[in-house]
Amino acid sequence: MNNYDIDLIKKYIEKSKQEEAIKKYKEGYPVQYLIGNVDFFGNKIIVNEKVLIPRFETEYLVDDTLKLLKKYNFINPKTLDIGTGSGCISIALKKNIKCEVTAVDISRDALEVAKKNAEINNVEINFVKQAIEDFSSFGNFDVIISNPPYISMKEKIDPKTKHEPHNALYSNEDGTYFYRVILEKAIDILAKKSIIAFEIGDKQGSKVIKMAKELFPKANIEIKKDLNDFERYIYIINK
Ligand code: GLN
């Protein structure tokens, strides 16, 4: 529990509902869901139990991707955000560069939230309900960005995330299943000059790099750490 969160509840939740909200918060319910929105990369993002709460680590994924797009001179890149959830990544990209964004998610409920977020942030995004496994004829993209579910199914459920959608957090193959599927599909849908940007789990770097090297042997592959010094991001740059 933290007093700052209690202050937020008092500031943003109407008086008659504060007592109940504080009770729920003390029982471990996320303050972000109680308040109903978060700031992500300077944009207001509505959240509820249908979507993962955007993490600040993911802001670095956006920031690095924007820097790479600039460095390699991408102009109006066609971008695919896989597992968009609240839409926070797509919205942050749209707010910062000219780009065409398609954002997919398997969850209809998450897409509803993402659409609302695009609306309140005044950006146009092409939302598609689709499972990653079912991608076909998706056209050509210059950029794939994804913060897929990456916690291993074998891990115990963290009480901090128990109210979040589990299909946004957990995946097979020690949490690396979606990287494999995305990389395999990426070969068919990415332009020759392209970037794949992933957020990864802290023990997944070498495995994901190995997969990427097999599928994209000529790419520049960069791995970056988060503020806690954990390997957290992988960038695959096809020049
Ligand atoms: N970083 C998140 C967490 O630790 C996990 C996000 C994800 O699986 N993509 O809760």
mmCIF file of N, CA and C in Angstrom, residues 102-238:
data_model
loop_
_atom_site.group_PDB
_atom_site.id
_atom_site.type_symbol
_atom_site.label_atom_id
_atom_site.label_comp_id
_atom_site.label_asym_id
_atom_site.label_seq_id
_atom_site.Cartn_x
_atom_site.Cartn_y
_atom_site.Cartn_z
ATOM 1 N N THR A 102 -1.683 -0.495 -37.884
ATOM 2 C CA THR A 102 -2.687 -1.539 -37.709
ATOM 3 C C THR A 102 -2.397 -2.187 -36.365
ATOM 4 N N ALA A 103 -3.422 -2.289 -35.541
ATOM 5 C CA ALA A 103 -3.230 -2.847 -34.198
ATOM 6 C C ALA A 103 -4.150 -4.049 -34.044
ATOM 7 N N VAL A 104 -3.570 -5.190 -33.703
ATOM 8 C CA VAL A 104 -4.392 -6.394 -33.586
ATOM 9 C C VAL A 104 -4.394 -6.908 -32.151
ATOM 10 N N ASP A 105 -5.486 -7.555 -31.839
ATOM 11 C CA ASP A 105 -5.586 -8.217 -30.544
ATOM 12 C C ASP A 105 -6.602 -9.339 -30.681
ATOM 13 N N ILE A 106 -6.442 -10.366 -29.876
ATOM 14 C CA ILE A 106 -7.389 -11.482 -29.932
ATOM 15 C C ILE A 106 -8.650 -11.156 -29.123
ATOM 16 N N SER A 107 -8.530 -10.172 -28.238
ATOM 17 C CA SER A 107 -9.641 -9.880 -27.335
ATOM 18 C C SER A 107 -10.518 -8.740 -27.860
ATOM 19 N N ARG A 108 -11.775 -9.085 -28.106
ATOM 20 C CA ARG A 108 -12.721 -8.060 -28.574
ATOM 21 C C ARG A 108 -12.882 -6.966 -27.513
ATOM 22 N N ASP A 109 -12.916 -7.398 -26.251
ATOM 23 C CA ASP A 109 -13.086 -6.428 -25.160
ATOM 24 C C ASP A 109 -11.908 -5.458 -25.078
ATOM 25 N N ALA A 110 -10.708 -6.002 -25.284
ATOM 26 C CA ALA A 110 -9.530 -5.119 -25.253
ATOM 27 C C ALA A 110 -9.618 -4.131 -26.411
ATOM 28 N N LEU A 111 -10.018 -4.606 -27.579
ATOM 29 C CA LEU A 111 -10.084 -3.708 -28.740
ATOM 30 C C LEU A 111 -11.084 -2.577 -28.518
ATOM 31 N N GLU A 112 -12.146 -2.891 -27.786
ATOM 32 C CA GLU A 112 -13.116 -1.834 -27.497
ATOM 33 C C GLU A 112 -12.462 -0.711 -26.688
ATOM 34 N N VAL A 113 -11.671 -1.113 -25.706
ATOM 35 C CA VAL A 113 -10.962 -0.122 -24.895
ATOM 36 C C VAL A 113 -9.955 0.636 -25.769
ATOM 37 N N ALA A 114 -9.230 -0.120 -26.604
ATOM 38 C CA ALA A 114 -8.208 0.499 -27.462
ATOM 39 C C ALA A 114 -8.848 1.517 -28.412
ATOM 40 N N LYS A 115 -10.024 1.161 -28.952
ATOM 41 C CA LYS A 115 -10.703 2.091 -29.872
ATOM 42 C C LYS A 115 -11.089 3.380 -29.154
ATOM 43 N N LYS A 116 -11.571 3.217 -27.937
ATOM 44 C CA LYS A 116 -11.924 4.412 -27.154
ATOM 45 C C LYS A 116 -10.685 5.268 -26.922
ATOM 46 N N ASN A 117 -9.589 4.599 -26.632
ATOM 47 C CA ASN A 117 -8.342 5.337 -26.392
ATOM 48 C C ASN A 117 -7.866 6.077 -27.634
ATOM 49 N N ALA A 118 -8.021 5.438 -28.785
ATOM 50 C CA ALA A 118 -7.632 6.113 -30.031
ATOM 51 C C ALA A 118 -8.511 7.356 -30.221
ATOM 52 N N GLU A 119 -9.785 7.181 -29.903
ATOM 53 C CA GLU A 119 -10.733 8.294 -30.068
ATOM 54 C C GLU A 119 -10.375 9.472 -29.156
ATOM 55 N N ILE A 120 -10.156 9.171 -27.874
ATOM 56 C CA ILE A 120 -9.890 10.302 -26.960
ATOM 57 C C ILE A 120 -8.537 10.946 -27.232
ATOM 58 N N ASN A 121 -7.663 10.195 -27.889
ATOM 59 C CA ASN A 121 -6.350 10.767 -28.228
ATOM 60 C C ASN A 121 -6.287 11.292 -29.658
ATOM 61 N N ASN A 122 -7.458 11.242 -30.331
ATOM 62 C CA ASN A 122 -7.534 11.813 -31.687
ATOM 63 C C ASN A 122 -6.566 11.228 -32.693
ATOM 64 N N VAL A 123 -6.428 9.907 -32.673
ATOM 65 C CA VAL A 123 -5.575 9.287 -33.689
ATOM 66 C C VAL A 123 -6.366 8.208 -34.426
ATOM 67 N N GLU A 124 -5.948 7.990 -35.668
ATOM 68 C CA GLU A 124 -6.631 6.960 -36.455
ATOM 69 C C GLU A 124 -5.776 5.712 -36.514
ATOM 70 N N ILE A 125 -6.365 4.629 -36.078
ATOM 71 C CA ILE A 125 -5.652 3.343 -36.069
ATOM 72 C C ILE A 125 -6.603 2.305 -36.651
ATOM 73 N N ASN A 126 -6.042 1.402 -37.434
ATOM 74 C CA ASN A 126 -6.840 0.339 -38.000
ATOM 75 C C ASN A 126 -6.820 -0.850 -37.027
ATOM 76 N N PHE A 127 -7.920 -1.076 -36.330
ATOM 77 C CA PHE A 127 -7.960 -2.156 -35.341
ATOM 78 C C PHE A 127 -8.517 -3.429 -35.961
ATOM 79 N N VAL A 128 -7.868 -4.548 -35.673
ATOM 80 C CA VAL A 128 -8.310 -5.825 -36.230
ATOM 81 C C VAL A 128 -8.327 -6.866 -35.124
ATOM 82 N N LYS A 129 -9.449 -7.595 -35.049
ATOM 83 C CA LYS A 129 -9.485 -8.677 -34.071
ATOM 84 C C LYS A 129 -8.941 -9.936 -34.738
ATOM 85 N N GLN A 130 -7.810 -10.361 -34.289
ATOM 86 C CA GLN A 130 -7.221 -11.554 -34.876
ATOM 87 C C GLN A 130 -6.184 -12.165 -33.936
ATOM 88 N N ALA A 131 -6.111 -13.505 -33.981
ATOM 89 C CA ALA A 131 -5.054 -14.187 -33.234
ATOM 90 C C ALA A 131 -3.789 -14.142 -34.071
ATOM 91 N N ILE A 132 -2.676 -14.028 -33.410
ATOM 92 C CA ILE A 132 -1.396 -13.955 -34.125
ATOM 93 C C ILE A 132 -1.223 -15.175 -35.023
ATOM 94 N N GLU A 133 -1.658 -16.309 -34.501
ATOM 95 C CA GLU A 133 -1.485 -17.559 -35.247
ATOM 96 C C GLU A 133 -2.241 -17.538 -36.571
ATOM 97 N N ASP A 134 -3.280 -16.724 -36.649
ATOM 98 C CA ASP A 134 -4.131 -16.741 -37.850
ATOM 99 C C ASP A 134 -3.732 -15.717 -38.901
ATOM 100 N N PHE A 135 -2.660 -15.001 -38.655
ATOM 101 C CA PHE A 135 -2.267 -13.991 -39.657
ATOM 102 C C PHE A 135 -2.077 -14.636 -41.014
ATOM 103 N N SER A 136 -2.768 -14.074 -41.972
ATOM 104 C CA SER A 136 -2.470 -14.472 -43.343
ATOM 105 C C SER A 136 -2.842 -13.265 -44.169
ATOM 106 N N SER A 137 -2.342 -13.166 -45.343
ATOM 107 C CA SER A 137 -2.607 -12.051 -46.245
ATOM 108 C C SER A 137 -2.706 -10.718 -45.484
ATOM 109 N N PHE A 138 -1.728 -10.489 -44.632
ATOM 110 C CA PHE A 138 -1.796 -9.267 -43.840
ATOM 111 C C PHE A 138 -1.123 -8.083 -44.518
ATOM 112 N N GLY A 139 -0.605 -8.349 -45.691
ATOM 113 C CA GLY A 139 0.014 -7.241 -46.418
ATOM 114 C C GLY A 139 1.420 -6.969 -45.930
ATOM 115 N N ASN A 140 1.990 -5.906 -46.439
ATOM 116 C CA ASN A 140 3.374 -5.598 -46.103
ATOM 117 C C ASN A 140 3.475 -4.555 -45.006
ATOM 118 N N PHE A 141 4.395 -4.788 -44.093
ATOM 119 C CA PHE A 141 4.639 -3.810 -43.031
ATOM 120 C C PHE A 141 6.117 -3.469 -42.983
ATOM 121 N N ASP A 142 6.396 -2.273 -42.516
ATOM 122 C CA ASP A 142 7.782 -1.854 -42.332
ATOM 123 C C ASP A 142 8.224 -2.079 -40.892
ATOM 124 N N VAL A 143 7.267 -2.090 -40.011
ATOM 125 C CA VAL A 143 7.587 -2.201 -38.584
ATOM 126 C C VAL A 143 6.610 -3.157 -37.911
ATOM 127 N N ILE A 144 7.160 -4.039 -37.105
ATOM 128 C CA ILE A 144 6.319 -4.822 -36.191
ATOM 129 C C ILE A 144 6.771 -4.455 -34.792
ATOM 130 N N ILE A 145 5.813 -4.089 -33.968
ATOM 131 C CA ILE A 145 6.147 -3.787 -32.568
ATOM 132 C C ILE A 145 5.222 -4.608 -31.691
ATOM 133 N N SER A 146 5.781 -5.173 -30.638
ATOM 134 C CA SER A 146 4.923 -6.012 -29.800
ATOM 135 C C SER A 146 5.459 -6.149 -28.381
ATOM 136 N N ASN A 147 4.524 -6.050 -27.457
ATOM 137 C CA ASN A 147 4.776 -6.419 -26.064
ATOM 138 C C ASN A 147 3.812 -7.565 -25.796
ATOM 139 N N PRO A 148 4.160 -8.758 -26.266
ATOM 140 C CA PRO A 148 3.194 -9.859 -26.166
ATOM 141 C C PRO A 148 3.176 -10.431 -24.747
ATOM 142 N N PRO A 149 2.245 -11.343 -24.474
ATOM 143 C CA PRO A 149 2.307 -12.032 -23.174
ATOM 144 C C PRO A 149 3.621 -12.799 -23.122
ATOM 145 N N TYR A 150 4.404 -12.620 -22.044
ATOM 146 C CA TYR A 150 5.695 -13.313 -22.033
ATOM 147 C C TYR A 150 6.058 -13.966 -20.703
ATOM 148 N N ILE A 151 5.112 -14.015 -19.789
ATOM 149 C CA ILE A 151 5.428 -14.696 -18.530
ATOM 150 C C ILE A 151 5.177 -16.194 -18.724
ATOM 151 N N SER A 152 6.125 -16.998 -18.246
ATOM 152 C CA SER A 152 5.994 -18.441 -18.438
ATOM 153 C C SER A 152 4.762 -18.967 -17.701
ATOM 154 N N MET A 153 4.063 -19.891 -18.346
ATOM 155 C CA MET A 153 2.903 -20.544 -17.719
ATOM 156 C C MET A 153 3.302 -21.232 -16.413
ATOM 157 N N LYS A 154 4.594 -21.568 -16.326
ATOM 158 C CA LYS A 154 5.048 -22.313 -15.144
ATOM 159 C C LYS A 154 5.194 -21.403 -13.928
ATOM 160 N N GLU A 155 5.242 -20.097 -14.172
ATOM 161 C CA GLU A 155 5.440 -19.196 -13.039
ATOM 162 C C GLU A 155 4.171 -19.061 -12.199
ATOM 163 N N LYS A 156 4.392 -18.896 -10.894
ATOM 164 C CA LYS A 156 3.235 -18.714 -10.006
ATOM 165 C C LYS A 156 2.584 -17.361 -10.305
ATOM 166 N N ILE A 157 1.264 -17.295 -10.195
ATOM 167 C CA ILE A 157 0.600 -16.023 -10.470
ATOM 168 C C ILE A 157 0.982 -15.000 -9.400
ATOM 169 N N ASP A 158 1.476 -13.883 -9.876
ATOM 170 C CA ASP A 158 1.893 -12.814 -8.979
ATOM 171 C C ASP A 158 0.630 -12.103 -8.472
ATOM 172 N N PRO A 159 0.485 -11.975 -7.148
ATOM 173 C CA PRO A 159 -0.743 -11.324 -6.635
ATOM 174 C C PRO A 159 -0.946 -9.927 -7.224
ATOM 175 N N LYS A 160 0.173 -9.286 -7.630
ATOM 176 C CA LYS A 160 0.050 -7.930 -8.183
ATOM 177 C C LYS A 160 -0.657 -7.927 -9.533
ATOM 178 N N THR A 161 -0.594 -9.058 -10.247
ATOM 179 C CA THR A 161 -1.194 -9.061 -11.593
ATOM 180 C C THR A 161 -2.465 -9.905 -11.651
ATOM 181 N N LYS A 162 -2.948 -10.333 -10.497
ATOM 182 C CA LYS A 162 -4.045 -11.304 -10.553
ATOM 183 C C LYS A 162 -5.354 -10.715 -11.101
ATOM 184 N N HIS A 163 -5.486 -9.394 -11.093
ATOM 185 C CA HIS A 163 -6.712 -8.806 -11.635
ATOM 186 C C HIS A 163 -6.598 -8.461 -13.115
ATOM 187 N N GLU A 164 -5.401 -8.663 -13.671
ATOM 188 C CA GLU A 164 -5.206 -8.326 -15.088
ATOM 189 C C GLU A 164 -5.530 -9.549 -15.958
ATOM 190 N N PRO A 165 -5.847 -9.299 -17.248
ATOM 191 C CA PRO A 165 -6.206 -10.438 -18.105
ATOM 192 C C PRO A 165 -5.021 -11.391 -18.278
ATOM 193 N N HIS A 166 -5.240 -12.643 -17.929
ATOM 194 C CA HIS A 166 -4.117 -13.574 -17.969
ATOM 195 C C HIS A 166 -3.649 -13.880 -19.380
ATOM 196 N N ASN A 167 -4.567 -13.718 -20.331
ATOM 197 C CA ASN A 167 -4.118 -13.963 -21.715
ATOM 198 C C ASN A 167 -3.266 -12.809 -22.255
ATOM 199 N N ALA A 168 -3.119 -11.752 -21.467
ATOM 200 C CA ALA A 168 -2.190 -10.677 -21.851
ATOM 201 C C ALA A 168 -0.829 -10.858 -21.178
ATOM 202 N N LEU A 169 -0.743 -11.826 -20.272
ATOM 203 C CA LEU A 169 0.485 -11.972 -19.479
ATOM 204 C C LEU A 169 1.238 -13.279 -19.718
ATOM 205 N N TYR A 170 0.484 -14.370 -19.849
ATOM 206 C CA TYR A 170 1.131 -15.691 -19.830
ATOM 207 C C TYR A 170 1.187 -16.317 -21.205
ATOM 208 N N SER A 171 2.311 -17.024 -21.467
ATOM 209 C CA SER A 171 2.364 -17.763 -22.723
ATOM 210 C C SER A 171 3.248 -18.993 -22.584
ATOM 211 N N ASN A 172 3.141 -19.853 -23.577
ATOM 212 C CA ASN A 172 3.843 -21.144 -23.557
ATOM 213 C C ASN A 172 5.321 -21.006 -23.907
ATOM 214 N N GLU A 173 5.959 -22.171 -23.968
ATOM 215 C CA GLU A 173 7.381 -22.243 -24.341
ATOM 216 C C GLU A 173 8.219 -21.314 -23.451
ATOM 217 N N ASP A 174 8.008 -21.437 -22.148
ATOM 218 C CA ASP A 174 8.692 -20.571 -21.167
ATOM 219 C C ASP A 174 8.433 -19.096 -21.424
ATOM 220 N N GLY A 175 7.299 -18.812 -21.987
ATOM 221 C CA GLY A 175 6.935 -17.411 -22.235
ATOM 222 C C GLY A 175 7.398 -16.888 -23.583
ATOM 223 N N THR A 176 8.055 -17.744 -24.388
ATOM 224 C CA THR A 176 8.605 -17.216 -25.652
ATOM 225 C C THR A 176 7.762 -17.603 -26.878
ATOM 226 N N TYR A 177 6.652 -18.260 -26.643
ATOM 227 C CA TYR A 177 5.830 -18.746 -27.755
ATOM 228 C C TYR A 177 5.511 -17.654 -28.778
ATOM 229 N N PHE A 178 5.088 -16.487 -28.305
ATOM 230 C CA PHE A 178 4.646 -15.459 -29.264
ATOM 231 C C PHE A 178 5.798 -14.868 -30.073
ATOM 232 N N TYR A 179 6.993 -14.855 -29.484
ATOM 233 C CA TYR A 179 8.134 -14.356 -30.272
ATOM 234 C C TYR A 179 8.383 -15.285 -31.454
ATOM 235 N N ARG A 180 8.299 -16.585 -31.180
ATOM 236 C CA ARG A 180 8.530 -17.548 -32.264
ATOM 237 C C ARG A 180 7.473 -17.368 -33.360
ATOM 238 N N VAL A 181 6.210 -17.307 -32.941
ATOM 239 C CA VAL A 181 5.142 -17.205 -33.946
ATOM 240 C C VAL A 181 5.266 -15.888 -34.723
ATOM 241 N N ILE A 182 5.516 -14.809 -34.013
ATOM 242 C CA ILE A 182 5.610 -13.511 -34.705
ATOM 243 C C ILE A 182 6.792 -13.513 -35.680
ATOM 244 N N LEU A 183 7.924 -14.025 -35.230
ATOM 245 C CA LEU A 183 9.106 -14.029 -36.117
ATOM 246 C C LEU A 183 8.854 -14.889 -37.349
ATOM 247 N N GLU A 184 8.213 -16.016 -37.140
ATOM 248 C CA GLU A 184 7.937 -16.886 -38.299
ATOM 249 C C GLU A 184 7.001 -16.208 -39.295
ATOM 250 N N LYS A 185 6.003 -15.508 -38.771
ATOM 251 C CA LYS A 185 5.057 -14.801 -39.667
ATOM 252 C C LYS A 185 5.725 -13.578 -40.293
ATOM 253 N N ALA A 186 6.629 -12.971 -39.539
ATOM 254 C CA ALA A 186 7.216 -11.699 -39.976
ATOM 255 C C ALA A 186 7.916 -11.843 -41.322
ATOM 256 N N ILE A 187 8.514 -12.998 -41.541
ATOM 257 C CA ILE A 187 9.239 -13.218 -42.802
ATOM 258 C C ILE A 187 8.333 -12.928 -43.994
ATOM 259 N N ASP A 188 7.068 -13.298 -43.883
ATOM 260 C CA ASP A 188 6.147 -13.126 -45.019
ATOM 261 C C ASP A 188 5.543 -11.734 -45.098
ATOM 262 N N ILE A 189 5.497 -11.030 -44.003
ATOM 263 C CA ILE A 189 4.754 -9.762 -44.039
ATOM 264 C C ILE A 189 5.630 -8.512 -43.936
ATOM 265 N N LEU A 190 6.917 -8.701 -43.680
ATOM 266 C CA LEU A 190 7.765 -7.507 -43.521
ATOM 267 C C LEU A 190 8.438 -7.097 -44.826
ATOM 268 N N ALA A 191 8.568 -5.809 -45.009
ATOM 269 C CA ALA A 191 9.327 -5.287 -46.142
ATOM 270 C C ALA A 191 10.809 -5.608 -45.926
ATOM 271 N N LYS A 192 11.566 -5.464 -47.015
ATOM 272 C CA LYS A 192 12.995 -5.790 -46.942
ATOM 273 C C LYS A 192 13.700 -4.915 -45.897
ATOM 274 N N LYS A 193 13.405 -3.610 -45.975
ATOM 275 C CA LYS A 193 13.935 -2.699 -44.953
ATOM 276 C C LYS A 193 12.880 -2.593 -43.853
ATOM 277 N N SER A 194 13.204 -3.104 -42.702
ATOM 278 C CA SER A 194 12.148 -3.165 -41.679
ATOM 279 C C SER A 194 12.727 -3.323 -40.276
ATOM 280 N N ILE A 195 11.861 -3.133 -39.318
ATOM 281 C CA ILE A 195 12.275 -3.266 -37.910
ATOM 282 C C ILE A 195 11.244 -4.100 -37.138
ATOM 283 N N ILE A 196 11.760 -4.981 -36.315
ATOM 284 C CA ILE A 196 10.888 -5.669 -35.344
ATOM 285 C C ILE A 196 11.340 -5.207 -33.959
ATOM 286 N N ALA A 197 10.399 -4.749 -33.173
ATOM 287 C CA ALA A 197 10.721 -4.265 -31.823
ATOM 288 C C ALA A 197 9.904 -5.065 -30.813
ATOM 289 N N PHE A 198 10.616 -5.734 -29.908
ATOM 290 C CA PHE A 198 9.953 -6.569 -28.906
ATOM 291 C C PHE A 198 10.286 -6.120 -27.497
ATOM 292 N N GLU A 199 9.289 -6.156 -26.626
ATOM 293 C CA GLU A 199 9.598 -6.187 -25.199
ATOM 294 C C GLU A 199 9.675 -7.662 -24.831
ATOM 295 N N ILE A 200 10.659 -8.022 -23.995
ATOM 296 C CA ILE A 200 10.831 -9.437 -23.634
ATOM 297 C C ILE A 200 10.938 -9.611 -22.120
ATOM 298 N N GLY A 201 10.778 -10.860 -21.690
ATOM 299 C CA GLY A 201 11.000 -11.191 -20.286
ATOM 300 C C GLY A 201 12.494 -11.214 -19.998
ATOM 301 N N ASP A 202 12.878 -10.977 -18.750
ATOM 302 C CA ASP A 202 14.298 -10.724 -18.480
ATOM 303 C C ASP A 202 15.224 -11.920 -18.682
ATOM 304 N N LYS A 203 14.656 -13.124 -18.819
ATOM 305 C CA LYS A 203 15.555 -14.280 -19.036
ATOM 306 C C LYS A 203 15.410 -14.827 -20.456
ATOM 307 N N GLN A 204 14.799 -14.051 -21.328
ATOM 308 C CA GLN A 204 14.468 -14.594 -22.644
ATOM 309 C C GLN A 204 15.380 -14.117 -23.758
ATOM 310 N N GLY A 205 16.297 -13.200 -23.422
ATOM 311 C CA GLY A 205 17.119 -12.566 -24.450
ATOM 312 C C GLY A 205 17.802 -13.549 -25.386
ATOM 313 N N SER A 206 18.561 -14.480 -24.799
ATOM 314 C CA SER A 206 19.366 -15.343 -25.674
ATOM 315 C C SER A 206 18.477 -16.232 -26.542
ATOM 316 N N LYS A 207 17.374 -16.689 -25.985
ATOM 317 C CA LYS A 207 16.482 -17.563 -26.770
ATOM 318 C C LYS A 207 15.849 -16.801 -27.940
ATOM 319 N N VAL A 208 15.406 -15.597 -27.673
ATOM 320 C CA VAL A 208 14.746 -14.819 -28.740
ATOM 321 C C VAL A 208 15.777 -14.393 -29.794
ATOM 322 N N ILE A 209 16.969 -14.048 -29.345
ATOM 323 C CA ILE A 209 18.016 -13.669 -30.297
ATOM 324 C C ILE A 209 18.361 -14.862 -31.197
ATOM 325 N N LYS A 210 18.428 -16.029 -30.613
ATOM 326 C CA LYS A 210 18.744 -17.234 -31.399
ATOM 327 C C LYS A 210 17.681 -17.444 -32.491
ATOM 328 N N MET A 211 16.425 -17.310 -32.086
ATOM 329 C CA MET A 211 15.334 -17.470 -33.078
ATOM 330 C C MET A 211 15.466 -16.414 -34.166
ATOM 331 N N ALA A 212 15.729 -15.181 -33.745
ATOM 332 C CA ALA A 212 15.787 -14.073 -34.706
ATOM 333 C C ALA A 212 16.943 -14.280 -35.688
ATOM 334 N N LYS A 213 18.086 -14.763 -35.171
ATOM 335 C CA LYS A 213 19.251 -14.967 -36.041
ATOM 336 C C LYS A 213 18.990 -16.056 -37.066
ATOM 337 N N GLU A 214 18.262 -17.077 -36.643
ATOM 338 C CA GLU A 214 17.952 -18.158 -37.586
ATOM 339 C C GLU A 214 17.049 -17.655 -38.701
ATOM 340 N N LEU A 215 16.070 -16.842 -38.334
ATOM 341 C CA LEU A 215 15.077 -16.405 -39.330
ATOM 342 C C LEU A 215 15.526 -15.165 -40.103
ATOM 343 N N PHE A 216 16.329 -14.328 -39.452
ATOM 344 C CA PHE A 216 16.813 -13.097 -40.107
ATOM 345 C C PHE A 216 18.344 -13.030 -39.988
ATOM 346 N N PRO A 217 19.030 -13.926 -40.709
ATOM 347 C CA PRO A 217 20.480 -14.031 -40.509
ATOM 348 C C PRO A 217 21.257 -12.762 -40.842
ATOM 349 N N LYS A 218 20.678 -11.908 -41.696
ATOM 350 C CA LYS A 218 21.446 -10.714 -42.084
ATOM 351 C C LYS A 218 21.115 -9.477 -41.241
ATOM 352 N N ALA A 219 20.177 -9.626 -40.335
ATOM 353 C CA ALA A 219 19.718 -8.446 -39.584
ATOM 354 C C ALA A 219 20.729 -7.984 -38.541
ATOM 355 N N ASN A 220 20.661 -6.696 -38.217
ATOM 356 C CA ASN A 220 21.355 -6.190 -37.020
ATOM 357 C C ASN A 220 20.429 -6.475 -35.849
ATOM 358 N N ILE A 221 20.935 -7.105 -34.834
ATOM 359 C CA ILE A 221 20.059 -7.394 -33.694
ATOM 360 C C ILE A 221 20.620 -6.707 -32.458
ATOM 361 N N GLU A 222 19.765 -5.900 -31.827
ATOM 362 C CA GLU A 222 20.211 -5.178 -30.632
ATOM 363 C C GLU A 222 19.385 -5.622 -29.440
ATOM 364 N N ILE A 223 20.074 -5.797 -28.317
ATOM 365 C CA ILE A 223 19.329 -6.101 -27.095
ATOM 366 C C ILE A 223 19.577 -4.965 -26.115
ATOM 367 N N LYS A 224 18.531 -4.530 -25.432
ATOM 368 C CA LYS A 224 18.712 -3.413 -24.505
ATOM 369 C C LYS A 224 18.154 -3.756 -23.134
ATOM 370 N N LYS A 225 18.740 -3.096 -22.144
ATOM 371 C CA LYS A 225 18.307 -3.354 -20.768
ATOM 372 C C LYS A 225 17.307 -2.305 -20.301
ATOM 373 N N ASP A 226 16.514 -2.663 -19.304
ATOM 374 C CA ASP A 226 15.609 -1.666 -18.720
ATOM 375 C C ASP A 226 16.322 -0.946 -17.565
ATOM 376 N N LEU A 227 15.604 -0.090 -16.880
ATOM 377 C CA LEU A 227 16.242 0.704 -15.828
ATOM 378 C C LEU A 227 16.723 -0.151 -14.659
ATOM 379 N N ASN A 228 16.149 -1.346 -14.527
ATOM 380 C CA ASN A 228 16.597 -2.251 -13.465
ATOM 381 C C ASN A 228 17.744 -3.138 -13.913
ATOM 382 N N ASP A 229 18.275 -2.838 -15.094
ATOM 383 C CA ASP A 229 19.405 -3.590 -15.627
ATOM 384 C C ASP A 229 19.033 -5.005 -16.088
ATOM 385 N N PHE A 230 17.759 -5.210 -16.393
ATOM 386 C CA PHE A 230 17.328 -6.492 -16.949
ATOM 387 C C PHE A 230 17.216 -6.373 -18.461
ATOM 388 N N GLU A 231 17.634 -7.416 -19.173
ATOM 389 C CA GLU A 231 17.444 -7.414 -20.624
ATOM 390 C C GLU A 231 15.946 -7.368 -20.899
ATOM 391 N N ARG A 232 15.503 -6.374 -21.645
ATOM 392 C CA ARG A 232 14.054 -6.142 -21.737
ATOM 393 C C ARG A 232 13.551 -5.866 -23.152
ATOM 394 N N TYR A 233 14.470 -5.500 -24.044
ATOM 395 C CA TYR A 233 14.018 -5.126 -25.404
ATOM 396 C C TYR A 233 14.937 -5.745 -26.444
ATOM 397 N N ILE A 234 14.332 -6.171 -27.539
ATOM 398 C CA ILE A 234 15.118 -6.663 -28.666
ATOM 399 C C ILE A 234 14.671 -5.930 -29.924
ATOM 400 N N TYR A 235 15.629 -5.461 -30.678
ATOM 401 C CA TYR A 235 15.339 -4.784 -31.941
ATOM 402 C C TYR A 235 16.025 -5.549 -33.066
ATOM 403 N N ILE A 236 15.263 -5.911 -34.052
ATOM 404 C CA ILE A 236 15.801 -6.658 -35.196
ATOM 405 C C ILE A 236 15.679 -5.704 -36.387
ATOM 406 N N ILE A 237 16.831 -5.319 -36.897
ATOM 407 C CA ILE A 237 16.818 -4.284 -37.937
ATOM 408 C C ILE A 237 17.258 -4.903 -39.252
ATOM 409 N N ASN A 238 16.362 -4.917 -40.203
ATOM 410 C CA ASN A 238 16.667 -5.436 -41.539
ATOM 411 C C ASN A 238 16.930 -4.255 -42.451
#
